Short mmCIF file of C-alpha atoms and ligand atoms in Angstrom, two decimals:
data_model
loop_
_atom_site.label_atom_id
_atom_site.label_comp_id
_atom_site.label_asym_id
_atom_site.label_seq_id
_atom_site.Cartn_x
_atom_site.Cartn_y
_atom_site.Cartn_z
CA MET A 15 0.00 0.00 0.00
CA ASP A 16 1.19 3.48 -0.89
CA VAL A 17 0.53 6.63 1.06
CA VAL A 18 0.64 9.95 -0.74
CA ILE A 19 0.08 13.32 0.95
CA ARG A 20 -0.98 16.35 -1.00
CA LYS A 21 -2.60 19.71 -0.56
CA GLY A 22 -6.02 19.61 -2.14
CA ASP A 23 -9.74 20.23 -2.01
CA PRO A 24 -11.60 16.99 -1.30
CA LEU A 25 -14.46 18.11 -3.54
CA LYS A 26 -12.13 18.47 -6.49
CA GLN A 27 -10.37 15.11 -6.14
CA LYS A 28 -10.60 12.56 -8.90
CA THR A 29 -10.59 9.31 -6.93
CA SER A 30 -12.64 6.13 -6.60
CA CYS A 31 -13.75 7.33 -3.19
CA ILE A 32 -13.34 10.38 -0.99
CA VAL A 33 -13.49 9.58 2.73
CA ILE A 34 -14.69 12.32 5.06
CA ALA A 35 -15.13 12.19 8.84
CA VAL A 36 -18.22 13.53 10.60
CA SER A 37 -18.51 14.25 14.32
CA GLU A 38 -21.77 13.49 16.07
CA GLY A 39 -23.90 16.37 17.24
CA LYS A 40 -21.71 19.11 15.76
CA ALA A 41 -22.60 21.75 13.18
CA PRO A 42 -21.56 20.59 9.69
CA THR A 43 -18.16 21.78 8.51
CA LYS A 44 -17.63 23.92 5.42
CA THR A 45 -16.62 20.89 3.37
CA LEU A 46 -19.64 18.92 4.51
CA LYS A 47 -22.03 21.76 3.67
CA ALA A 48 -20.49 22.18 0.22
CA LEU A 49 -20.66 18.45 -0.35
CA ASP A 50 -24.30 18.29 0.70
CA GLU A 51 -25.10 21.02 -1.80
CA VAL A 52 -23.31 19.27 -4.66
CA LEU A 53 -25.14 16.06 -3.78
CA ASP A 54 -28.55 17.78 -3.82
CA GLY A 55 -29.05 17.53 -0.08
CA ALA A 56 -28.45 13.75 0.11
CA ILE A 57 -26.38 14.04 3.29
CA GLY A 58 -28.84 16.24 5.12
CA LYS A 59 -31.60 13.81 4.12
CA ALA A 60 -29.65 10.80 5.42
CA GLN A 61 -29.16 12.66 8.69
CA ARG A 62 -32.82 13.57 9.01
CA GLU A 63 -33.85 9.99 8.28
CA GLN A 64 -31.43 8.90 11.01
CA GLU A 65 -29.48 6.77 8.54
CA PHE A 66 -26.28 8.51 9.42
CA ARG A 67 -25.67 10.68 12.46
CA GLY A 68 -21.93 10.59 12.75
CA LYS A 69 -21.93 8.02 15.53
CA HIS A 70 -18.56 6.42 16.07
CA LYS A 71 -17.74 3.93 13.26
CA GLU A 72 -21.07 4.55 11.52
CA ILE A 73 -20.67 4.77 7.74
CA LEU A 74 -22.59 6.09 4.76
CA LEU A 75 -21.46 5.26 1.23
CA LEU A 76 -22.90 7.33 -1.59
CA HIS A 77 -22.30 7.27 -5.34
CA ALA A 78 -21.54 10.71 -6.65
CA GLY A 79 -22.74 10.19 -10.22
CA ARG A 80 -21.47 13.05 -12.36
CA ARG A 81 -21.73 15.59 -9.58
CA LEU A 82 -18.20 15.22 -8.27
CA PRO A 83 -14.84 14.25 -9.72
CA ALA A 84 -14.82 11.46 -7.08
CA GLU A 85 -16.83 8.35 -7.95
CA ARG A 86 -18.03 7.79 -4.40
CA VAL A 87 -18.24 9.54 -1.06
CA LEU A 88 -17.81 7.64 2.19
CA LEU A 89 -18.78 9.43 5.37
CA VAL A 90 -17.51 7.92 8.59
CA GLY A 91 -18.62 8.87 12.09
CA LEU A 92 -16.18 9.94 14.79
CA GLY A 93 -18.85 10.00 17.50
CA LYS A 94 -18.83 12.47 20.33
CA GLU A 95 -15.75 14.24 21.62
CA LYS A 96 -14.71 11.93 24.47
CA GLY A 97 -12.00 9.48 25.47
CA ASN A 98 -8.86 8.69 23.55
CA GLY A 99 -8.84 10.65 20.29
CA THR A 100 -6.25 8.69 18.33
CA GLU A 101 -7.92 5.39 19.20
CA ARG A 102 -11.23 6.77 17.95
CA LEU A 103 -9.51 7.75 14.69
CA ARG A 104 -7.85 4.36 14.18
CA GLN A 105 -11.17 2.61 14.71
CA ALA A 106 -13.12 4.93 12.41
CA ILE A 107 -10.57 4.76 9.61
CA GLY A 108 -10.07 1.03 10.06
CA THR A 109 -13.83 0.56 9.67
CA ALA A 110 -13.99 2.81 6.61
CA ALA A 111 -10.98 1.28 4.88
CA SER A 112 -12.01 -2.33 5.41
CA HIS A 113 -15.54 -1.50 4.25
CA LEU A 114 -14.14 -0.11 1.01
CA GLN A 115 -11.86 -3.09 0.65
CA GLY A 116 -14.91 -5.35 0.97
CA LYS A 117 -16.50 -3.37 -1.90
CA LYS A 118 -13.34 -3.96 -3.92
CA VAL A 119 -12.41 -0.27 -3.92
CA ARG A 120 -8.63 -0.41 -4.09
CA SER A 121 -7.66 3.18 -3.41
CA PHE A 122 -9.20 6.21 -1.82
CA ALA A 123 -8.56 9.80 -0.82
CA LEU A 124 -8.94 10.90 2.77
CA ASP A 125 -9.82 14.42 3.87
CA LEU A 126 -7.32 14.54 6.74
CA SER A 127 -8.58 17.89 8.05
CA SER A 128 -11.96 16.34 8.82
CA PHE A 129 -10.19 13.84 11.09
CA LEU A 130 -8.53 16.45 13.30
CA LEU A 131 -9.84 16.07 16.84
CA LYS A 132 -9.22 18.24 19.89
CA GLY A 133 -5.87 17.38 21.44
CA VAL A 134 -4.64 15.36 18.45
CA SER A 135 -1.82 16.83 16.38
CA LEU A 136 -1.74 16.60 12.62
CA ALA A 137 1.16 14.14 12.82
CA SER A 138 -0.73 11.92 15.28
CA ALA A 139 -3.88 12.05 13.15
CA ALA A 140 -1.90 11.07 10.05
CA ARG A 141 -0.23 8.28 11.99
CA ALA A 142 -3.56 7.01 13.34
CA ALA A 143 -5.07 7.18 9.85
CA VAL A 144 -2.34 5.11 8.26
CA GLU A 145 -2.31 2.64 11.16
CA GLY A 146 -6.09 2.25 11.05
CA ALA A 147 -6.23 1.76 7.28
CA THR A 148 -3.22 -0.55 7.03
CA LEU A 149 -4.14 -2.73 9.98
CA GLY A 150 -7.87 -2.69 9.17
CA CYS A 151 -7.19 -3.99 5.65
CA TYR A 152 -4.72 -6.64 6.80
CA ARG A 153 -5.60 -10.11 5.48
CA PHE A 154 -3.77 -13.39 5.80
CA ASP A 155 -4.51 -15.03 2.46
CA ARG A 156 -1.27 -16.76 1.65
CA TYR A 157 -3.12 -20.08 1.63
CA ARG A 158 -6.14 -19.11 -0.47
CA SER A 159 -6.18 -19.91 -4.17
CA GLU A 160 -6.06 -16.80 -6.32
CA ASN A 161 -9.31 -15.20 -7.44
CA GLY A 162 -11.18 -16.93 -4.63
CA ALA A 163 -14.41 -15.01 -4.07
CA GLU A 164 -13.47 -14.61 -0.43
CA THR A 165 -10.25 -12.82 -1.23
CA PRO A 166 -10.63 -9.04 -1.22
CA PRO A 167 -8.01 -7.09 -3.15
CA GLU A 168 -5.05 -5.55 -1.45
CA LEU A 169 -5.24 -1.85 -0.69
CA GLY A 170 -3.52 0.11 -3.45
CA GLN A 171 -3.09 3.72 -2.44
CA ILE A 172 -4.28 6.16 0.17
CA LEU A 173 -4.13 9.79 -0.78
CA MET A 174 -4.28 12.05 2.27
CA LEU A 175 -5.41 15.57 1.60
CA VAL A 176 -4.30 18.49 3.72
CA GLU A 177 -5.42 22.13 3.47
CA LYS A 178 -2.08 23.90 3.36
CA GLN A 179 1.24 23.19 1.69
CA GLY A 180 2.91 23.79 5.06
CA GLU A 181 1.07 20.85 6.63
CA ILE A 182 2.49 18.23 4.29
CA ARG A 183 5.70 17.73 6.23
CA GLU A 184 4.06 17.08 9.57
CA ALA A 185 1.49 14.72 8.07
CA GLN A 186 4.27 12.94 6.22
CA GLU A 187 6.18 12.47 9.47
CA GLY A 188 3.19 10.75 11.09
CA ALA A 189 2.51 8.60 8.04
CA THR A 190 6.13 7.48 7.76
CA GLN A 191 6.19 6.44 11.41
CA ALA A 192 2.94 4.53 10.99
CA ARG A 193 4.33 2.61 8.04
CA ALA A 194 7.39 1.49 10.02
CA ILE A 195 5.20 0.48 12.96
CA CYS A 196 2.74 -1.39 10.76
CA ARG A 197 5.58 -3.39 9.17
CA GLY A 198 6.28 -4.79 12.65
CA VAL A 199 2.61 -5.44 13.44
CA VAL A 200 2.08 -7.16 10.08
CA LEU A 201 5.16 -9.32 10.61
CA ALA A 202 3.84 -10.35 14.03
CA ARG A 203 0.34 -11.08 12.67
CA ASP A 204 1.74 -13.09 9.75
CA LEU A 205 3.88 -15.18 12.09
CA VAL A 206 0.99 -15.85 14.47
CA ASN A 207 -1.37 -16.79 11.62
CA GLU A 208 1.16 -19.11 9.99
CA PRO A 209 0.03 -22.71 10.55
CA GLY A 210 1.92 -24.98 12.89
CA ASN A 211 3.11 -27.33 10.15
CA VAL A 212 5.04 -24.48 8.57
CA LYS A 213 6.03 -22.65 11.75
CA SER A 214 8.91 -24.59 13.30
CA PRO A 215 11.32 -22.98 15.78
CA GLU A 216 13.80 -22.83 12.89
CA HIS A 217 11.17 -21.06 10.77
CA LEU A 218 10.97 -18.32 13.42
CA ALA A 219 14.76 -18.16 13.51
CA ALA A 220 14.89 -17.79 9.71
CA LYS A 221 12.41 -14.90 9.91
CA ALA A 222 14.53 -13.27 12.59
CA ARG A 223 17.66 -13.58 10.44
CA GLU A 224 15.75 -12.10 7.51
CA LEU A 225 14.65 -9.04 9.45
CA ALA A 226 18.12 -8.62 10.90
CA GLU A 227 19.59 -8.66 7.41
CA GLU A 228 17.11 -6.07 6.15
CA THR A 229 17.72 -3.67 9.03
CA GLY A 230 21.40 -4.34 9.70
CA ILE A 231 20.87 -5.45 13.31
CA SER A 232 22.63 -8.50 14.70
CA CYS A 233 21.04 -11.93 15.09
CA THR A 234 22.38 -14.98 16.89
CA VAL A 235 20.55 -18.29 16.98
CA LEU A 236 21.42 -21.06 19.44
CA GLY A 237 20.56 -24.64 18.40
CA ARG A 238 20.04 -27.71 20.55
CA ALA A 239 23.75 -28.50 21.00
CA GLU A 240 24.52 -24.95 22.14
CA LEU A 241 21.54 -24.92 24.49
CA GLU A 242 22.87 -28.13 26.04
CA VAL A 243 26.32 -26.60 26.53
CA GLU A 244 24.67 -23.56 28.17
CA GLY A 245 22.64 -25.82 30.44
CA MET A 246 19.15 -24.62 29.55
CA GLY A 247 17.45 -27.63 31.07
CA ALA A 248 14.01 -26.01 31.42
CA LEU A 249 13.80 -24.96 27.77
CA LEU A 250 15.25 -28.27 26.57
CA GLY A 251 12.82 -30.18 28.77
CA VAL A 252 9.83 -28.61 27.01
CA ALA A 253 11.44 -29.16 23.60
CA GLN A 254 12.22 -32.83 24.07
CA GLY A 255 8.76 -34.07 23.11
CA SER A 256 9.01 -32.72 19.56
CA VAL A 257 11.24 -33.83 16.69
CA ARG A 258 11.58 -30.18 15.74
CA GLU A 259 14.63 -28.79 17.46
CA PRO A 260 14.44 -25.78 19.75
CA ARG A 261 16.07 -22.45 19.03
CA LEU A 262 17.01 -19.47 21.17
CA ILE A 263 16.79 -16.41 18.97
CA VAL A 264 18.73 -13.31 20.04
CA LEU A 265 18.45 -9.99 18.21
CA GLU A 266 20.48 -6.93 19.14
CA TYR A 267 19.68 -3.43 18.00
CA ARG A 268 22.11 -0.79 19.18
CA ALA A 269 21.42 2.87 18.54
CA GLY A 270 21.44 4.15 22.11
CA GLY A 271 25.15 4.79 22.64
CA GLY A 272 26.63 3.33 25.79
CA SER A 273 23.41 2.96 27.77
CA ALA A 274 22.35 -0.43 29.12
CA PRO A 275 19.84 -2.16 26.85
CA VAL A 276 16.17 -2.85 27.31
CA ALA A 277 15.63 -6.61 27.06
CA LEU A 278 12.43 -7.85 25.42
CA ILE A 279 11.64 -11.51 25.88
CA GLY A 280 8.83 -13.27 24.00
CA LYS A 281 7.36 -16.74 24.50
CA GLY A 282 7.83 -18.68 21.27
CA VAL A 283 5.88 -21.92 21.60
CA VAL A 284 5.15 -22.61 17.92
CA PHE A 285 2.46 -25.10 18.90
CA ASP A 286 1.19 -25.96 22.37
CA ALA A 287 -0.62 -29.31 22.51
CA GLY A 288 0.02 -29.38 26.25
CA GLY A 289 2.54 -32.22 26.14
CA ILE A 290 1.70 -35.32 28.20
CA SER A 291 -0.81 -33.15 30.09
CA LEU A 292 -2.61 -33.03 26.75
CA LYS A 293 -5.09 -30.24 26.02
CA PRO A 294 -8.68 -31.06 24.98
CA ALA A 295 -9.29 -31.08 21.20
CA GLU A 296 -11.68 -28.15 21.19
CA LYS A 297 -9.92 -25.02 19.90
CA MET A 298 -6.56 -26.73 20.09
CA GLU A 299 -5.91 -25.39 16.58
CA GLU A 300 -5.66 -21.91 18.09
CA MET A 301 -2.57 -22.99 20.01
CA LYS A 302 -0.49 -22.16 16.95
CA MET A 303 -0.72 -18.65 18.40
CA ASP A 304 1.35 -19.58 21.44
CA MET A 305 4.37 -17.81 19.97
CA ALA A 306 2.61 -14.43 19.84
CA GLY A 307 4.92 -12.98 22.50
CA GLY A 308 7.93 -13.96 20.40
CA ALA A 309 6.26 -12.54 17.29
CA ALA A 310 5.72 -9.24 19.13
CA VAL A 311 9.41 -9.11 20.04
CA LEU A 312 10.49 -9.73 16.43
CA GLY A 313 7.98 -7.15 15.18
CA THR A 314 9.12 -4.57 17.74
CA LEU A 315 12.77 -4.97 16.78
CA LEU A 316 11.86 -4.59 13.11
CA SER A 317 9.84 -1.43 13.74
CA ALA A 318 12.38 0.06 16.16
CA ALA A 319 15.14 -0.41 13.61
CA LEU A 320 13.06 1.05 10.77
CA LEU A 321 12.19 4.03 12.99
CA LYS A 322 15.84 4.34 14.00
CA LEU A 323 14.78 4.74 17.65
CA PRO A 324 17.73 5.98 19.74
CA VAL A 325 17.76 3.02 22.16
CA ASN A 326 19.60 -0.23 22.75
CA LEU A 327 17.40 -3.30 22.55
CA VAL A 328 17.99 -7.00 23.01
CA GLY A 329 15.22 -9.30 21.79
CA ILE A 330 15.21 -12.87 23.10
CA VAL A 331 12.80 -15.51 21.81
CA PRO A 332 12.94 -19.05 23.18
CA ALA A 333 11.30 -21.12 20.43
CA VAL A 334 10.05 -24.67 21.03
CA GLU A 335 7.15 -26.98 20.27
CA ASN A 336 5.18 -28.58 23.13
CA LEU A 337 4.00 -32.03 22.03
CA PRO A 338 3.30 -35.34 23.77
CA SER A 339 5.50 -38.22 22.65
CA GLY A 340 7.61 -41.09 23.95
CA SER A 341 10.44 -38.69 24.56
CA ALA A 342 8.36 -35.92 26.19
CA ILE A 343 8.78 -34.81 29.80
CA ARG A 344 6.23 -36.25 32.24
CA PRO A 345 4.38 -34.74 35.16
CA GLY A 346 6.62 -35.22 38.18
CA ASP A 347 9.90 -34.75 36.29
CA VAL A 348 12.46 -32.38 37.78
CA LEU A 349 14.38 -30.06 35.44
CA THR A 350 17.54 -28.09 36.20
CA SER A 351 17.24 -24.62 34.73
CA LEU A 352 20.05 -22.40 33.43
CA SER A 353 19.95 -20.53 36.75
CA LYS A 354 20.64 -23.91 38.48
CA LYS A 355 17.28 -23.65 40.24
CA THR A 356 15.42 -26.96 40.01
CA ILE A 357 11.82 -27.11 38.82
CA GLU A 358 9.28 -29.83 39.50
CA VAL A 359 7.00 -30.16 36.49
CA ILE A 360 3.50 -30.73 37.83
CA ASN A 361 1.75 -30.04 34.54
CA THR A 362 3.56 -30.21 31.18
CA ASP A 363 1.01 -27.71 29.82
CA ALA A 364 2.55 -24.98 31.98
CA GLU A 365 5.46 -24.90 29.52
CA GLY A 366 5.67 -21.18 28.77
CA ARG A 367 7.07 -20.30 32.17
CA LEU A 368 9.71 -23.02 31.79
CA ILE A 369 11.18 -21.65 28.59
CA LEU A 370 10.86 -18.08 29.86
CA ALA A 371 12.75 -19.00 33.03
CA ASP A 372 15.82 -19.90 30.96
CA ALA A 373 15.39 -16.91 28.65
CA LEU A 374 15.24 -14.57 31.68
CA THR A 375 18.42 -16.07 33.09
CA TYR A 376 20.09 -15.80 29.68
CA ALA A 377 19.19 -12.07 29.58
CA ARG A 378 21.50 -11.41 32.54
CA ARG A 379 24.58 -11.44 30.34
CA PHE A 380 23.34 -8.29 28.62
CA ASN A 381 23.08 -6.37 31.90
CA PRO A 382 19.72 -4.93 30.89
CA ARG A 383 18.45 -1.69 32.37
CA LEU A 384 15.02 -3.27 32.37
CA VAL A 385 13.32 -6.41 31.15
CA ILE A 386 9.85 -6.82 29.66
CA ASP A 387 8.50 -10.25 28.80
CA LEU A 388 5.42 -10.97 26.70
CA ALA A 389 3.68 -14.33 26.73
CA THR A 390 0.39 -16.06 25.97
CA LEU A 391 0.94 -17.55 29.37
CA THR A 392 -2.32 -18.52 31.05
CA GLY A 393 -5.94 -19.35 30.36
CA ALA A 394 -6.55 -17.85 33.80
CA CYS A 395 -5.63 -14.42 32.40
CA ILE A 396 -8.53 -14.73 29.96
CA ILE A 397 -10.84 -15.65 32.83
CA ALA A 398 -9.68 -12.56 34.73
CA LEU A 399 -9.66 -9.92 31.98
CA GLY A 400 -11.32 -11.39 28.90
CA HIS A 401 -10.11 -10.09 25.55
CA HIS A 402 -10.01 -6.35 26.18
CA ALA A 403 -6.79 -6.03 28.13
CA SER A 404 -3.49 -7.79 28.67
CA ALA A 405 -2.39 -8.36 32.24
CA VAL A 406 0.71 -6.57 33.53
CA LEU A 407 2.63 -7.63 36.64
CA GLY A 408 6.15 -6.98 37.80
CA ASN A 409 8.49 -5.64 40.42
CA HIS A 410 8.87 -2.03 39.22
CA GLU A 411 5.83 0.22 39.66
CA GLY A 412 7.29 3.03 37.52
CA LEU A 413 7.80 0.73 34.56
CA ILE A 414 4.31 -0.74 34.98
CA ARG A 415 2.74 2.74 35.08
CA GLN A 416 4.57 3.77 31.90
CA LEU A 417 3.50 0.61 30.10
CA ILE A 418 -0.12 1.16 31.15
CA ARG A 419 0.02 4.73 29.82
CA ALA A 420 1.54 3.57 26.52
CA GLY A 421 -1.26 1.02 26.25
CA GLU A 422 -3.88 3.71 26.69
CA ARG A 423 -2.29 5.86 23.97
CA CYS A 424 -2.07 3.10 21.40
CA GLY A 425 -5.27 1.22 22.21
CA GLU A 426 -3.55 -1.95 23.47
CA ARG A 427 -4.76 -1.70 27.04
CA LEU A 428 -3.15 -3.23 30.11
CA TRP A 429 -4.53 -3.94 33.55
CA GLN A 430 -2.30 -4.58 36.54
CA LEU A 431 -2.69 -7.67 38.72
CA PRO A 432 -1.04 -7.84 42.15
CA LEU A 433 2.13 -9.83 42.70
CA TRP A 434 2.11 -10.02 46.50
CA GLU A 435 4.64 -12.42 47.94
CA GLU A 436 1.90 -14.58 49.49
CA TYR A 437 1.12 -15.95 46.02
CA ALA A 438 4.56 -17.55 45.82
CA GLY A 439 3.43 -19.95 48.55
CA GLN A 440 1.35 -21.74 45.90
CA ILE A 441 4.39 -22.74 43.84
CA LYS A 442 6.48 -24.28 46.62
CA SER A 443 7.59 -27.80 45.73
CA ASP A 444 8.09 -30.67 48.17
CA ILE A 445 11.15 -31.96 46.31
CA ALA A 446 12.57 -29.13 44.15
CA ASP A 447 13.20 -25.37 44.42
CA VAL A 448 9.90 -24.50 42.76
CA LYS A 449 7.02 -26.22 40.95
CA ASN A 450 5.52 -25.08 37.68
CA THR A 451 1.87 -24.73 38.68
CA GLY A 452 0.09 -23.18 41.61
CA GLY A 453 -3.35 -24.73 41.33
CA ARG A 454 -6.52 -23.01 40.09
CA PRO A 455 -6.69 -19.87 42.26
CA ALA A 456 -5.08 -16.79 40.64
CA GLY A 457 -3.44 -18.75 37.82
CA ALA A 458 -2.20 -15.67 35.97
CA ILE A 459 -0.57 -14.37 39.14
CA THR A 460 1.11 -17.60 40.23
CA ALA A 461 2.54 -17.91 36.70
CA ALA A 462 4.08 -14.46 37.13
CA ALA A 463 5.26 -15.41 40.63
CA PHE A 464 7.08 -18.32 39.01
CA LEU A 465 8.77 -15.98 36.49
CA GLN A 466 9.71 -13.61 39.29
CA LYS A 467 11.95 -16.32 40.75
CA PHE A 468 14.10 -15.94 37.63
CA ALA A 469 13.78 -12.16 37.24
CA SER A 470 14.38 -11.00 40.78
CA ASP A 471 17.46 -8.85 40.17
CA PHE A 472 15.95 -7.00 37.17
CA ASN A 473 13.60 -4.09 36.84
CA TRP A 474 10.99 -6.30 35.32
CA ALA A 475 7.45 -6.34 33.91
CA HIS A 476 5.54 -9.31 32.58
CA LEU A 477 2.69 -9.00 30.08
CA ASP A 478 0.22 -11.89 29.81
CA ILE A 479 -1.26 -11.53 26.33
CA ALA A 480 -3.25 -14.80 26.30
CA GLY A 481 -6.54 -12.91 25.87
CA THR A 482 -5.37 -10.28 23.39
CA ALA A 483 -3.04 -12.08 20.97
CA TRP A 484 -5.85 -13.73 19.02
CA GLU A 485 -9.05 -12.12 17.74
CA ASP A 486 -12.10 -14.36 17.38
CA LYS A 487 -14.68 -12.04 15.85
CA GLY A 488 -12.89 -9.12 14.20
CA ARG A 489 -12.66 -5.53 15.51
CA PRO A 490 -12.36 -2.22 13.62
CA TYR A 491 -8.67 -2.43 12.77
CA THR A 492 -8.05 -5.96 14.03
CA PRO A 493 -9.36 -8.65 11.70
CA LYS A 494 -9.86 -12.23 12.91
CA GLY A 495 -6.70 -14.13 13.77
CA GLY A 496 -3.36 -12.91 15.13
CA THR A 497 -3.56 -9.34 16.40
CA GLY A 498 0.13 -8.44 16.57
CA VAL A 499 -0.51 -7.15 20.10
CA GLY A 500 2.59 -5.83 21.84
CA VAL A 501 4.34 -4.23 18.90
CA ARG A 502 2.54 -0.90 18.98
CA LEU A 503 2.54 -1.00 22.78
CA LEU A 504 6.30 -1.44 23.06
CA ILE A 505 7.07 1.07 20.32
CA ASP A 506 4.81 3.61 21.99
CA TYR A 507 6.49 2.86 25.32
CA LEU A 508 9.98 3.23 23.81
CA GLN A 509 9.00 6.47 22.10
CA GLY A 510 7.75 7.50 25.53
CA LYS A 511 5.61 10.55 25.01
N1 LIG B 11 -0.52 -21.36 26.08
C1 LIG B 11 -1.28 -21.70 27.21
C2 LIG B 11 -2.15 -20.55 27.73
C3 LIG B 11 -3.23 -20.08 26.80
C4 LIG B 11 -4.51 -20.60 26.90
C5 LIG B 11 -2.99 -19.09 25.88
C6 LIG B 11 -5.50 -20.15 26.07
C7 LIG B 11 -3.99 -18.63 25.05
C8 LIG B 11 -5.26 -19.16 25.14
C9 LIG B 11 -0.35 -22.13 28.36
O1 LIG B 11 0.80 -22.78 27.97
C10 LIG B 11 -1.12 -23.07 29.21
O2 LIG B 11 -1.45 -24.11 28.73
N2 LIG B 11 -1.35 -22.69 30.46
C11 LIG B 11 -2.07 -23.50 31.36
C12 LIG B 11 -1.36 -23.46 32.68
C13 LIG B 11 -1.90 -24.41 33.71
C14 LIG B 11 -1.62 -25.84 33.28
C15 LIG B 11 -1.29 -24.11 35.03
C16 LIG B 11 -3.48 -22.96 31.49
O3 LIG B 11 -3.64 -21.74 31.52
O4 LIG B 11 -4.41 -23.74 31.50
MN1 LIG B 12 0.51 -24.83 27.71
ZN1 LIG B 13 1.49 -22.35 26.12
#
């Protein structure tokens, strides 16, 4: 998809569709009045008949006939002035763009001035517009035959119109940022949507090498033999049930001078059948998404490098497959982790925390200034928060607050759960240093309490994205399937506004 920014009058644009935003309960703008006149009062009529009132995400598509250079006009509602402005924009534009895509309209012009809300700069509006349109029109159709009726065309071009020549630069700045960010989100979504038969740990490693090559960052991949030499018994334990060999993927992006790096760690379970503690069949196919944390880390490093963010980042993705087999670990086994702490495996389906334990210990050699891990870690997190927020827990309140704020800005919301030391009582083992499950109560918290045992000397936050990494129904700029959650959150956090 191309984005072009130009000064221009929306009513004079030759385009397949001109997209104009309308706020609810506000007097019509100059453009809207002029448009209504050209269209013989069609807009006013639609408003009077209550077909279109400018409610958030409401749309009205009209054919312009010969009355305008544009073939069609699409009005999209912004709703009432309240809440997070940029999120409202992303949702409205995502709705508009995917509607047009469904009608096989491949390119459109957007009247950017109509999308300017109180408290939202031109650059932020342009960024939200490009994010909303790009992410709203995202489709994973690699495995559909061509010309299938179900396959909508790819978006061709968005032309964004501004009023003054002097505004082009600022809008361009926002649009360019959005494109770099969306590259990372799209990479993460593609990786999550990729089926398990294609997505081996080595497949993830190959994708990491590819993105490192494109951006000039460094990539190291440890294979089974190297993991054995290191002594990553927890990670290797999970991996031993699958014939596909594990990988530890390490990406390093350095543009922050001599400062200590931020370490980002992402769970990369390419398929989670549960191991010997086998999961039920229902919805097991969705467990190809159990590497969404790892995908978010790869996507964030790609976007950060494209944006040339002035920071040092280390991305660590432990990649394994969790399958039952004759060689798989059993409930009751004791593993020796890289930290030398021993772990009693009560349930082989609590595998994420095992591989993250070794990844956290591995992160120590980078002396990180802070550590953030992302994982589709627990079903209990979905019970607690549903699909509208990821859980955040950790040992550094300042970091947690900043992450929550970043989540509010970008629309990937977080909600904090407590990590009081009492919870650690649930993961005491009778025979080892710790056990990998804490029973049913507070499952998302005891999982984090387990991770804390391996993160205690870091400034650390853990994000449980089990409820947000996969979309079941489709939302305005998040189609069904992998959401790419985490990429925009971390970029927004690192940009720290
Ligand atoms: N990957 C799952 C968690 C999950 C469940 C993510 C549903 C997304 C949707 C994780 O490995 C898991 O199986 N966790 C267990 C832990 C339990 C055995 C302590 C769970 O939540 O049931
Ligand atoms: Mn599991
Ligand atoms: Zn899992």
